[in-house]
PDB file of C-alpha atoms in Angstrom:
ATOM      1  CA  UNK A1310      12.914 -28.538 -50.011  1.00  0.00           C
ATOM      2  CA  UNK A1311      16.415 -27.331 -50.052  1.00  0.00           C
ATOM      3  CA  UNK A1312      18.985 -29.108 -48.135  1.00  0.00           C
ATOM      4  CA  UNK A1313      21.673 -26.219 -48.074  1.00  0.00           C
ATOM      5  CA  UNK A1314      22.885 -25.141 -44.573  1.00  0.00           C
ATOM      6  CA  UNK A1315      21.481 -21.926 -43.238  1.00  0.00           C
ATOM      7  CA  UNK A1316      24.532 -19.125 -43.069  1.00  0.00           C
ATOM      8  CA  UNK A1317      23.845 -17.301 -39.256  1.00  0.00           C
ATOM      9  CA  UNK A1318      26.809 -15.431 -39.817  1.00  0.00           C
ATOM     10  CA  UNK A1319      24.843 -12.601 -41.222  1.00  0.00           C
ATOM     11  CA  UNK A1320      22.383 -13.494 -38.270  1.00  0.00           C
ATOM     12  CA  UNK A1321      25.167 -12.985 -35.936  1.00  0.00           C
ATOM     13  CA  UNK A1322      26.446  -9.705 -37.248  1.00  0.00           C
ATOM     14  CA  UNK A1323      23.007  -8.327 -36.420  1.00  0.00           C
ATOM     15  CA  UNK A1324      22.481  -9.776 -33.060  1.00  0.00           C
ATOM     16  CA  UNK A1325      26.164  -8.474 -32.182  1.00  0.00           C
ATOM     17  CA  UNK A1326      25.055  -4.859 -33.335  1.00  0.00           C
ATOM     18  CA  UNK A1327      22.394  -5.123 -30.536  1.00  0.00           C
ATOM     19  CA  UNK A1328      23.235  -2.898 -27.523  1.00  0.00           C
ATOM     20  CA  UNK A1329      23.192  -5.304 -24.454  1.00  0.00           C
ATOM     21  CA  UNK A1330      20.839  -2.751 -22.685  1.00  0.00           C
ATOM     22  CA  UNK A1331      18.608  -2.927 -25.663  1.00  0.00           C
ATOM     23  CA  UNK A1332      18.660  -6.924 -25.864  1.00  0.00           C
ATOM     24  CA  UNK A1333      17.381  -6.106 -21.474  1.00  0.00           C
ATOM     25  CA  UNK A1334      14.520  -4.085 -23.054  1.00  0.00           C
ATOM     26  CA  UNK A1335      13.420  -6.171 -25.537  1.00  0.00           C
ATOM     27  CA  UNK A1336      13.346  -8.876 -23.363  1.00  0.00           C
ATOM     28  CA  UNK A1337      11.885  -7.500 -20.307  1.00  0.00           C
ATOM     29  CA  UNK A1338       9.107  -6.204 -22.952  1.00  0.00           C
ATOM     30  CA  UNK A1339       8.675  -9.728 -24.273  1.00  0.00           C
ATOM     31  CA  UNK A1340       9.003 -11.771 -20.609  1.00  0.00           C
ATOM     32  CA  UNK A1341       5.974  -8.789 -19.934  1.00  0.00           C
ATOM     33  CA  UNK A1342       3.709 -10.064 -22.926  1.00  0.00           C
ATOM     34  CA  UNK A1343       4.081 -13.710 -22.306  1.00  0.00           C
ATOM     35  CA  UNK A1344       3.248 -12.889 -18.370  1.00  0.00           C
ATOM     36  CA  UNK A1345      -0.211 -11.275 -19.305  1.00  0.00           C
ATOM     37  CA  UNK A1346      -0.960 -13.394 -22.124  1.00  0.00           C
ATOM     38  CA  UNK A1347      -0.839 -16.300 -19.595  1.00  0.00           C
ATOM     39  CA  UNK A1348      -2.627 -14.947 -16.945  1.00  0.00           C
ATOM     40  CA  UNK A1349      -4.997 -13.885 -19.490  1.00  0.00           C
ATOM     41  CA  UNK A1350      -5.058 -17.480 -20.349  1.00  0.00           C
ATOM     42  CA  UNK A1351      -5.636 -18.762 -16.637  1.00  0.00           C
ATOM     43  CA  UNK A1352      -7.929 -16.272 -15.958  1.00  0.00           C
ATOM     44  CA  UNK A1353     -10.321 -16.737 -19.235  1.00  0.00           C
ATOM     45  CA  UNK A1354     -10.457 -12.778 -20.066  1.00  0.00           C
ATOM     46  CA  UNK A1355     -10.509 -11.973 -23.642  1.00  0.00           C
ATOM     47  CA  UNK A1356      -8.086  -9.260 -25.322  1.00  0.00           C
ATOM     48  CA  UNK A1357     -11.954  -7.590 -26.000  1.00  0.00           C
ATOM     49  CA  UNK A1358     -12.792  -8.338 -22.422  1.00  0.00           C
ATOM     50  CA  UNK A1359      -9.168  -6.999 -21.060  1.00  0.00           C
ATOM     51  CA  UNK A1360      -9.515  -4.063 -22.596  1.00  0.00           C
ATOM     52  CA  UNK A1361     -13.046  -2.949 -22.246  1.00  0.00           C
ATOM     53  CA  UNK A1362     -11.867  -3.418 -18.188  1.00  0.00           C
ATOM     54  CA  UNK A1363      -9.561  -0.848 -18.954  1.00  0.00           C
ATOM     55  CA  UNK A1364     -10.918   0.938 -20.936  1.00  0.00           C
ATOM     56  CA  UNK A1365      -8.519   0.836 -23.971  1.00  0.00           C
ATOM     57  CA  UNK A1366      -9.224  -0.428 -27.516  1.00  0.00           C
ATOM     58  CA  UNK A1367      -8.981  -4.129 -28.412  1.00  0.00           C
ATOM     59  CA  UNK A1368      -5.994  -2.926 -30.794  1.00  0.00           C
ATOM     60  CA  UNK A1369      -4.185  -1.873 -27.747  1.00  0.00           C
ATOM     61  CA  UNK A1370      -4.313  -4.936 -25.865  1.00  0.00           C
ATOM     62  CA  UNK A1371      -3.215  -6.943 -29.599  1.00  0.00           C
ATOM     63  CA  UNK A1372       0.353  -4.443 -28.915  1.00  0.00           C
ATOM     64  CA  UNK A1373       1.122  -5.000 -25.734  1.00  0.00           C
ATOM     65  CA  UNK A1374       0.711  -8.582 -26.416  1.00  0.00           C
ATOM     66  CA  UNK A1375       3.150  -8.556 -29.302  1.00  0.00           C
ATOM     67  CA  UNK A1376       6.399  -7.753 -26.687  1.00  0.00           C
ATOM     68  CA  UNK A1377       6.529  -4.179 -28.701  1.00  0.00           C
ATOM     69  CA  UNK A1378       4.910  -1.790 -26.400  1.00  0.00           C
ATOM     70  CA  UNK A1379       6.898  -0.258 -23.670  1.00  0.00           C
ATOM     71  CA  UNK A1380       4.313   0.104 -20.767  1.00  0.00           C
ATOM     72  CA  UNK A1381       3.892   2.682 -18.324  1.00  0.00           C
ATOM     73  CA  UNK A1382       4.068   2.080 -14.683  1.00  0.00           C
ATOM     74  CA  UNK A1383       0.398   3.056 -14.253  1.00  0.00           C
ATOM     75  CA  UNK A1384      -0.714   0.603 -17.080  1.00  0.00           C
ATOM     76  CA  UNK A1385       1.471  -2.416 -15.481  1.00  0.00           C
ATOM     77  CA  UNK A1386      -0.305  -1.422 -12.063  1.00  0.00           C
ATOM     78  CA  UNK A1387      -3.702  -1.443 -13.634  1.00  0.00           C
ATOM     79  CA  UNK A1388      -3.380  -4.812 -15.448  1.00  0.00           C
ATOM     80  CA  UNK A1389      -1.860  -6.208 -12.299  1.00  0.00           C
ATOM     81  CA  UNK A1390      -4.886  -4.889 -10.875  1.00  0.00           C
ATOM     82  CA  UNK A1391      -7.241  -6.747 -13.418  1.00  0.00           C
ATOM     83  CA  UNK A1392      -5.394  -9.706 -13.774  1.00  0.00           C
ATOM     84  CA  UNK A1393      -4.289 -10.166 -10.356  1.00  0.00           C
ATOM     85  CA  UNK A1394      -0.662 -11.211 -11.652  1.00  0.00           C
ATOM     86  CA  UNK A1395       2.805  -9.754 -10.767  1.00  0.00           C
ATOM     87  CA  UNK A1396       4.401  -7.796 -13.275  1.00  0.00           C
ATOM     88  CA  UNK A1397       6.350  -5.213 -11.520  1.00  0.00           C
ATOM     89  CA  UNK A1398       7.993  -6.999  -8.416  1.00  0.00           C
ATOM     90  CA  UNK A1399       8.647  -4.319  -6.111  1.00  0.00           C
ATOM     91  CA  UNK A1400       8.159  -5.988  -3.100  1.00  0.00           C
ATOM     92  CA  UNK A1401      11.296  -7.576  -1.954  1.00  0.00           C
ATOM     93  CA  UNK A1402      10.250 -11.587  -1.511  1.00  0.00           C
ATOM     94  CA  UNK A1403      11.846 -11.298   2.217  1.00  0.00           C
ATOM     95  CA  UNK A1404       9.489  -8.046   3.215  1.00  0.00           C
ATOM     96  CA  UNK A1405       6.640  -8.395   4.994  1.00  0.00           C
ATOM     97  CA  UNK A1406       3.450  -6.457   4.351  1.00  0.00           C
ATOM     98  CA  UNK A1407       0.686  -6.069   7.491  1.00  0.00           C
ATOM     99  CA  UNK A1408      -2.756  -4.681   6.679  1.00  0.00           C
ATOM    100  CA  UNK A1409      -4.243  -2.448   9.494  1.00  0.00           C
ATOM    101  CA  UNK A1410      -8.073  -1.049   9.286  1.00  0.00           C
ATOM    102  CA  UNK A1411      -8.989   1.225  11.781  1.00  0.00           C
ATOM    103  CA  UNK A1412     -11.955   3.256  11.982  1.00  0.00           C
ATOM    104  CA  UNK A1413     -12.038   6.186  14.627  1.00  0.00           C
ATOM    105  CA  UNK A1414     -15.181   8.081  15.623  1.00  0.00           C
ATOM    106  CA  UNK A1415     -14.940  11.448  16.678  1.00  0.00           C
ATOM    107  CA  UNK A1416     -17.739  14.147  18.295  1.00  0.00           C
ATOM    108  CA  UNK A1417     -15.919  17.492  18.181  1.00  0.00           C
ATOM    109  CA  UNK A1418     -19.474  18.728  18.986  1.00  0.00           C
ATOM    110  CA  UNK A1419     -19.369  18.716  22.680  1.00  0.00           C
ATOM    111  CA  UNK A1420     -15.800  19.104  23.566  1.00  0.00           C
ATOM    112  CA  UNK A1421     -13.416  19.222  20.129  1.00  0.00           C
ATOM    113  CA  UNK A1422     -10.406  17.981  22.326  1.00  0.00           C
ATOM    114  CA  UNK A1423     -12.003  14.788  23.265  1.00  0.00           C
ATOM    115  CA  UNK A1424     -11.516  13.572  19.822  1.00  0.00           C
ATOM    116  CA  UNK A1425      -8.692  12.433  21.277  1.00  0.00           C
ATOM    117  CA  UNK A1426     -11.136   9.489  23.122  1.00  0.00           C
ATOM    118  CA  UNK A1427     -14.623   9.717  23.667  1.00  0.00           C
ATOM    119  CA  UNK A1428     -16.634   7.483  21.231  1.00  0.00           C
ATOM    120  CA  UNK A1429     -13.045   6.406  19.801  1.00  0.00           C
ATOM    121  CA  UNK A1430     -13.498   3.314  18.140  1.00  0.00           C
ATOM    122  CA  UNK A1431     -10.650   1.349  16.529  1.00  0.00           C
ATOM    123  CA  UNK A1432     -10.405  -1.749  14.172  1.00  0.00           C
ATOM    124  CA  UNK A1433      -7.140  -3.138  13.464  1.00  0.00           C
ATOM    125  CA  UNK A1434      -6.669  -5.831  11.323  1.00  0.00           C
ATOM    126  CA  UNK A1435      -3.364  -7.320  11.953  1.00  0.00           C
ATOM    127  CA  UNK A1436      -1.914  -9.713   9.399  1.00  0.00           C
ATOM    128  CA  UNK A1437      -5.538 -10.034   7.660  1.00  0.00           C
ATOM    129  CA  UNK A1438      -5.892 -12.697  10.520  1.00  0.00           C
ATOM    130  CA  UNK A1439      -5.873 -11.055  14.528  1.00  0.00           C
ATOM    131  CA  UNK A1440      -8.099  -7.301  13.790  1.00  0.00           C
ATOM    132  CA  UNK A1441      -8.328  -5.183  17.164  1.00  0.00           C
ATOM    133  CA  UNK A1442     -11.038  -3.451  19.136  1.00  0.00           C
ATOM    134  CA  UNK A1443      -9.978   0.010  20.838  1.00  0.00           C
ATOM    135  CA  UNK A1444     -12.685   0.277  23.373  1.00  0.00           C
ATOM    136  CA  UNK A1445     -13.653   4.241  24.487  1.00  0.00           C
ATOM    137  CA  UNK A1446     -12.125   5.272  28.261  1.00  0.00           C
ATOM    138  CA  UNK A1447     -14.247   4.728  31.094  1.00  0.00           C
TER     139      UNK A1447
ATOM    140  CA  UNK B 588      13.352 -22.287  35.577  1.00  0.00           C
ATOM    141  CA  UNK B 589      11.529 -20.448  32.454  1.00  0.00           C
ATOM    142  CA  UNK B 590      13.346 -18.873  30.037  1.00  0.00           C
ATOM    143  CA  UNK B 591      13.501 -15.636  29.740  1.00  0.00           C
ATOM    144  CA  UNK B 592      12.963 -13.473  26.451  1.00  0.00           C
ATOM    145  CA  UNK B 593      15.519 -11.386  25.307  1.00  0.00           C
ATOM    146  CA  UNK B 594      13.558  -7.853  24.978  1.00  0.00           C
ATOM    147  CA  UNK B 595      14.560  -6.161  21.720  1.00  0.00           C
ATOM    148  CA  UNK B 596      13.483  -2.246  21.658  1.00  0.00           C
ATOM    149  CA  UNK B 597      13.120  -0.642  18.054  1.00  0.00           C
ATOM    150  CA  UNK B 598      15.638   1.239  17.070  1.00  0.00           C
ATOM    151  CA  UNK B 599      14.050   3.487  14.269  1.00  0.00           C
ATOM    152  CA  UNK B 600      14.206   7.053  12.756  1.00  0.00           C
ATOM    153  CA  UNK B 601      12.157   8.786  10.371  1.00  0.00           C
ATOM    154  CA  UNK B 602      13.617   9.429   6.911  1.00  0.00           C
ATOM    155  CA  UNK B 603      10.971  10.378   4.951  1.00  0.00           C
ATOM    156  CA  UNK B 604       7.623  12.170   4.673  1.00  0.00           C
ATOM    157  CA  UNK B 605       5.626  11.793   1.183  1.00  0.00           C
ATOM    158  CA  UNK B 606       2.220  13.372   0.900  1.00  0.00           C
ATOM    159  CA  UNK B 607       0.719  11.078  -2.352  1.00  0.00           C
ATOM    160  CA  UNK B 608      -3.093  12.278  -2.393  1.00  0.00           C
ATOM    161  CA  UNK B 609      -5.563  14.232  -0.616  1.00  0.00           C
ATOM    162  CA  UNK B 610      -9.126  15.707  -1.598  1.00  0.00           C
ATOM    163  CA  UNK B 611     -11.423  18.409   0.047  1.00  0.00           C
ATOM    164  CA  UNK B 612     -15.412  17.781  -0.680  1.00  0.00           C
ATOM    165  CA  UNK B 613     -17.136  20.902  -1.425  1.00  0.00           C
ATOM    166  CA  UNK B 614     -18.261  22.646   2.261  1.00  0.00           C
ATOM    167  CA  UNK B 615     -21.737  21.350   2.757  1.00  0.00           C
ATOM    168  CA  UNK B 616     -24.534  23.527   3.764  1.00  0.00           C
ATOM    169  CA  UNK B 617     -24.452  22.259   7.382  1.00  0.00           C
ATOM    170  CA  UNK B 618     -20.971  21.811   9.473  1.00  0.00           C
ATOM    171  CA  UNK B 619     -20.743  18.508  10.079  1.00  0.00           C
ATOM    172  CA  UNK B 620     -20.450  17.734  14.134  1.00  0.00           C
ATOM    173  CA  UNK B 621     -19.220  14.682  14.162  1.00  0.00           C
ATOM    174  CA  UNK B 622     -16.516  12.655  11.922  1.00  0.00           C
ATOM    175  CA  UNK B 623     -15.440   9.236  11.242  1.00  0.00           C
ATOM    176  CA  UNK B 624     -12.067   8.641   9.825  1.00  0.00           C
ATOM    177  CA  UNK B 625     -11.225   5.007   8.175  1.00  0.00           C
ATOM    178  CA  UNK B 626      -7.391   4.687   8.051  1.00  0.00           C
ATOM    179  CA  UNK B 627      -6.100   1.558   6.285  1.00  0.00           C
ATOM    180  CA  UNK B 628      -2.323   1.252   6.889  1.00  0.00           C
ATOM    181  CA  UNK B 629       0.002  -0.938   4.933  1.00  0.00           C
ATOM    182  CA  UNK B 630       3.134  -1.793   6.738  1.00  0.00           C
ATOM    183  CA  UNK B 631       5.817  -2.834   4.549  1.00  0.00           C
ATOM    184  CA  UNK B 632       8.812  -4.340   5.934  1.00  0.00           C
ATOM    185  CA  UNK B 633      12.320  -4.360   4.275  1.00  0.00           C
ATOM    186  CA  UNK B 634      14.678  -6.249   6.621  1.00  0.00           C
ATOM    187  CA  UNK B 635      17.387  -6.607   3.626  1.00  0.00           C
ATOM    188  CA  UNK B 636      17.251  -2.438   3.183  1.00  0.00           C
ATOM    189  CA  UNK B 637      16.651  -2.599   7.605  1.00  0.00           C
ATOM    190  CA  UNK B 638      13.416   0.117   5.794  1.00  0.00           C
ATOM    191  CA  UNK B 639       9.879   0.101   6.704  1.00  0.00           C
ATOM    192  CA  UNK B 640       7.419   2.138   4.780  1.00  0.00           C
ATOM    193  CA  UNK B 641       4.338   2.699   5.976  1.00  0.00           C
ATOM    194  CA  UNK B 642       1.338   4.113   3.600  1.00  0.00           C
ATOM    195  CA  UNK B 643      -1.498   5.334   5.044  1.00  0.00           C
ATOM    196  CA  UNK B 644      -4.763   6.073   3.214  1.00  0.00           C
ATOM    197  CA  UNK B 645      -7.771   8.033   5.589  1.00  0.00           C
ATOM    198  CA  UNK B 646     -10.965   8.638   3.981  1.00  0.00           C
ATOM    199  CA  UNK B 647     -13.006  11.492   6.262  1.00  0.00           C
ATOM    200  CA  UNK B 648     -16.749  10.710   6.907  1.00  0.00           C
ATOM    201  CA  UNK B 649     -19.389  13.036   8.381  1.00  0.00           C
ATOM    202  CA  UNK B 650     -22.252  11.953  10.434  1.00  0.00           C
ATOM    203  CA  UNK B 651     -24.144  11.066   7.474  1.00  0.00           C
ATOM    204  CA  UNK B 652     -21.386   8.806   5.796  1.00  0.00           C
ATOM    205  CA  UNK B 653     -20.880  11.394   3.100  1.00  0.00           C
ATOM    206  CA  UNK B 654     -17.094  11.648   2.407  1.00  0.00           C
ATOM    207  CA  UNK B 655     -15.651  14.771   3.160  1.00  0.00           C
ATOM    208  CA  UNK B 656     -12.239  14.200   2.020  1.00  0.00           C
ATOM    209  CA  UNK B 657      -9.415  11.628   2.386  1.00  0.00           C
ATOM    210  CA  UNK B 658      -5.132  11.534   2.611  1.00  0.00           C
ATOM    211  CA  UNK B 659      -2.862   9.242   1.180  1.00  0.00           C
ATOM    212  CA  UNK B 660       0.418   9.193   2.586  1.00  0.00           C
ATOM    213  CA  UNK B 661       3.636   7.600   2.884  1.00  0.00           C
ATOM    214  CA  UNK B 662       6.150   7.659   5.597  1.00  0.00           C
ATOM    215  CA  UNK B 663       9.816   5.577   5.822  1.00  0.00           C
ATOM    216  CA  UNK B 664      11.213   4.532   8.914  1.00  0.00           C
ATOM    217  CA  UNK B 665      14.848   3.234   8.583  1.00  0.00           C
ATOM    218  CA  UNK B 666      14.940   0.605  11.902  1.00  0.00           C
ATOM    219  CA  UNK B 667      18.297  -0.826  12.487  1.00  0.00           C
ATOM    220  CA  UNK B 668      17.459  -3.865  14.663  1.00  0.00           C
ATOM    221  CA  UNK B 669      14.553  -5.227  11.844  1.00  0.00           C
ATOM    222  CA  UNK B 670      15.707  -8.262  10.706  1.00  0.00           C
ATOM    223  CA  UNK B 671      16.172  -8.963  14.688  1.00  0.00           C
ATOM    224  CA  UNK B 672      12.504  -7.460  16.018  1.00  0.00           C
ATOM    225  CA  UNK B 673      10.872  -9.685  12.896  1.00  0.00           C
ATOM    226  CA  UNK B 674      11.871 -13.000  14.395  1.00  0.00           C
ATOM    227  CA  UNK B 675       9.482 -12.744  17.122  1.00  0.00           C
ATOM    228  CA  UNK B 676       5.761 -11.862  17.169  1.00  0.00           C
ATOM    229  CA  UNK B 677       5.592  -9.678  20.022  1.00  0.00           C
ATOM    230  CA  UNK B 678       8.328  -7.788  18.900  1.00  0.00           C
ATOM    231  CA  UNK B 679       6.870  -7.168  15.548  1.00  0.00           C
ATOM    232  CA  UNK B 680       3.262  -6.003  17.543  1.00  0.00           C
ATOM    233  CA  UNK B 681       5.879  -3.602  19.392  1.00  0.00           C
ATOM    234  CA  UNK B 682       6.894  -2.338  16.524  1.00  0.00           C
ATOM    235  CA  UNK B 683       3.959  -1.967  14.342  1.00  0.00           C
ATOM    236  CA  UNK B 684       2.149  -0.167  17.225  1.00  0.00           C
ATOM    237  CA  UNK B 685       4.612   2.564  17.894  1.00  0.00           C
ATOM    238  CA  UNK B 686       5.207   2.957  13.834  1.00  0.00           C
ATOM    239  CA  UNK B 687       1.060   3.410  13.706  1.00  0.00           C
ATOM    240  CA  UNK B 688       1.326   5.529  16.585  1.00  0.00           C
ATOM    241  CA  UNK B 689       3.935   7.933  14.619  1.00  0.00           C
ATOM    242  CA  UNK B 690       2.404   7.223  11.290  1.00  0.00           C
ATOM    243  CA  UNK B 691      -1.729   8.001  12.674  1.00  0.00           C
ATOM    244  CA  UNK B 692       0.383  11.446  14.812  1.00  0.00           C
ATOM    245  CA  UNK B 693       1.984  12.813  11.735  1.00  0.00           C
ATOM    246  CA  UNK B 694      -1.268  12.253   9.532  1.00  0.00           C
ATOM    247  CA  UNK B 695      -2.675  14.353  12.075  1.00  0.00           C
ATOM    248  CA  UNK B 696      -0.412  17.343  11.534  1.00  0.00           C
ATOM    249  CA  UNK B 697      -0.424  16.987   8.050  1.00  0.00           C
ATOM    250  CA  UNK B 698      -4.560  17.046   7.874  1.00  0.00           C
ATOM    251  CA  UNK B 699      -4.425  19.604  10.150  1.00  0.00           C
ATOM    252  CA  UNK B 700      -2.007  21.667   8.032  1.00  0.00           C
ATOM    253  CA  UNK B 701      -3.936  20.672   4.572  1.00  0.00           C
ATOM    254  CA  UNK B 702      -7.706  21.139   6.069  1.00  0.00           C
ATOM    255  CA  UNK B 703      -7.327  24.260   8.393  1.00  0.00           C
ATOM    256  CA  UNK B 704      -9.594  26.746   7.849  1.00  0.00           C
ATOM    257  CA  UNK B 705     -12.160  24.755   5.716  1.00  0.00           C
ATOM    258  CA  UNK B 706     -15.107  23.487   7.232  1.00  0.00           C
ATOM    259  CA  UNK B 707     -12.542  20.049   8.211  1.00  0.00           C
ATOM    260  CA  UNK B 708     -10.933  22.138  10.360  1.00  0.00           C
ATOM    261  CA  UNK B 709     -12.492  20.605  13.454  1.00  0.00           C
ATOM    262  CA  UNK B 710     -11.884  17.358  12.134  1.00  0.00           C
ATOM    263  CA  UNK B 711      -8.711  16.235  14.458  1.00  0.00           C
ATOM    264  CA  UNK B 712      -7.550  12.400  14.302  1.00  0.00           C
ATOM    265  CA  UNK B 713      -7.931  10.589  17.342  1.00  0.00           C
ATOM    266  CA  UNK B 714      -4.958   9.433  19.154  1.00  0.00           C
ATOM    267  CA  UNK B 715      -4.338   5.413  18.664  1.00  0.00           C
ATOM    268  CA  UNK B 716      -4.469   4.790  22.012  1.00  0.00           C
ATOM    269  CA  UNK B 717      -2.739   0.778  23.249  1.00  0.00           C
ATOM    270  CA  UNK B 718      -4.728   0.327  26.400  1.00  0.00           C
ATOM    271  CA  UNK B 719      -7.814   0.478  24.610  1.00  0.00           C
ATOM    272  CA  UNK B 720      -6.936  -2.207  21.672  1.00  0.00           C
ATOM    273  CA  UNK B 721      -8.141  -5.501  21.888  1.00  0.00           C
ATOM    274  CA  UNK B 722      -8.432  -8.370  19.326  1.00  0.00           C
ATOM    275  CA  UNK B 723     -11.319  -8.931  17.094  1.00  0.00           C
ATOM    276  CA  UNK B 724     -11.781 -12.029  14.697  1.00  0.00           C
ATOM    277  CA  UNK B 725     -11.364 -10.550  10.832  1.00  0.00           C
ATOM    278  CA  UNK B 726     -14.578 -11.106  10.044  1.00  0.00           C
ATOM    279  CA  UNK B 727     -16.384  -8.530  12.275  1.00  0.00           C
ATOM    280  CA  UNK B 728     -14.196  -5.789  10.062  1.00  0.00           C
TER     281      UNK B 728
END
C-alpha cells in the first residue's frame, strides 16, 4: 500500500464550487435518509415491507434511502404516517396541540331548528385525558 | 385570606378561513331525518407566533350510520394574551371553548353554504352549547 499523502486540494476546489444552498439540500436530503432508515431499523419494517405499505416499488424505497431523492411533502407525511417518526417538524416544540371529539345528534324531523339542542349529544376529549358529556336541555 | 386569581380574558381575532376538503355522498333514495355529525378538532397553539389554528374535520352520518359527507377545515385565530392564558388551566378551557364555539359556528355557515340545496340541506350543526358539557373519562369515547 502506498504511503504518499492524499492531495484534498483538488477535493477542496470541488467542495468550494458547491452553492451553500445546495450543500442545505443535500444535507437535509441525506439527514432525511438516515432518519427513515433508522426508524425503519427500530421499527423492523423492510424496504419490501415499507413500500408495499405505500404502495411504491421496492426500488423506490432503495432511492430515497440513498439521500438522492428530493421528497414531496405528501410522501414525508405518509412515511411519517407509517413509521410514526418526525420528518417534517412543523409543530413548533413550545405549541400545544388539544384533541377534541365531539359527536352531535340531530332530529331535523320534528322541528329542524331544534338541532340546535334536542337529542344534542357532545363528546369532548380534552387533552386525550378529561373528554366531556353535553347533556340535552331539560 | 385566599388568593385571588388574576382573570385573563382572550384577546383573539380571526385571520383566516381555509376550506381543505369536503365530499357530498350521492342523494339516497330516502331523505335522511335525522343526522349525526362527528367533529374532531385539533387545537394547535403557537404562543411564540401568539397563533392558534384550529382544524376541524366533520364527517356527516344519517340515521343508518351511512356517511353522507364530511368538511375539513382550518381556521387561525391570532390571540395576543396566549403565552399569558396558557399558564393556567382554566384559562386555556376558556379559551379552547370559545375558539370551538367560533370554529363549530363558522363550520356551520360554511356546510350550510357548501350543502344547500342537496338533500344535506337540513343537516344544520348543533350549537356547542357550555352548560350542557360535562367531563367523561377517555375511555367511554
Amino acid at each position: 500500500m502506498s504511503n504518499q499523502p492524499y492531495d484534498f486540494k483538488i477535493l477542496e476546489s470541488f467542495v468550494k464550487k458547491i452553492a451553500p444552498i445546495d450543500q442545505h439540500r443535500t444535507d437535509n436530503r441525506m439527514m432525511l435518509a438516515a432518519k427513515i432508515a433508522e426508524a425503519m431499523k427500530e421499527k423492523r419494517i423492510s424496504a419490501v415491507q415499507l413500500a408495499k405499505t405505500l404502495g411504491k416499488s421496492p426500488s423506490v424505497i432503495t432511492k430515497w434511502l440513498s439521500g438522492t431523492h428530493n421528497f414531496t411533502c405528501d410522501t414525508l407525511s405518509d412515511v411519517e404516517f407509517v413509521l410514526g417518526v418526525k420528518l417534517l417538524q412543523l409543530i413548533d416544540e413550545q405549541s400545544i396541540v388539544y384533541n377534541y371529539k365531539i359527536i352531535m345528534k340531530s332530529d331535523t324531523a320534528s322541528k329542524p331548528m331544534v338541532a340546535l339542542a334536542t337529542k344534542a349529544v357532545v363528546h369532548i376529549v380534552h387533552k386525550d385525558t378529561t373528554p366531556v358529556i353535553a347533556q340535552p336541555p331539560a | 385570606m385566599a388568593k385571588k386569581i388574576k382573570t385573563v380574558a382572550p384577546t383573539f381575532k380571526i385571520q383566516e378561513i381555509n376550506l381543505m376538503d369536503y365530499r357530498l355522498a350521492p342523494t339516497p333514495f330516502a331523505q335522511p331525518t335525522a343526522f349525526e355529525f362527528d367533529l374532531e378538532i385539533k387545537q394547535l397553539h403557537q404562543p411564540k407566533n401568539a397563533l392558534s389554528l384550529i382544524t376541524t374535520v366533520l364527517v356527516i352520518k344519517d340515521d343508518s350510520n351511512i356517511i353522507c359527507g364530511n368538511l375539513t377545515m382550518c381556521c387561525s385565530f391570532s390571540v395576543e394574551n396566549l403565552s399569558e392564558i396558557l399558564k393556567d388551566e382554566e384559562h386555556i378551557k376558556t379559551l379552547n371553548l370559545m375558539l370551538n364555539q367560533i370554529t363549530i359556528s363558522t363550520a356551520r355557515g360554511v356546510l350550510f353554504g357548501l350543502f344547500r340545496g342537496t338533500f344535506l340541506h337540513n343537516a344544520i350543526l348543533p350549537v356547542l352549547d357550555e352548560a350542557h358539557l360535562k367531563w367523561l373519562p377517555a375511555s367511554k369515547i
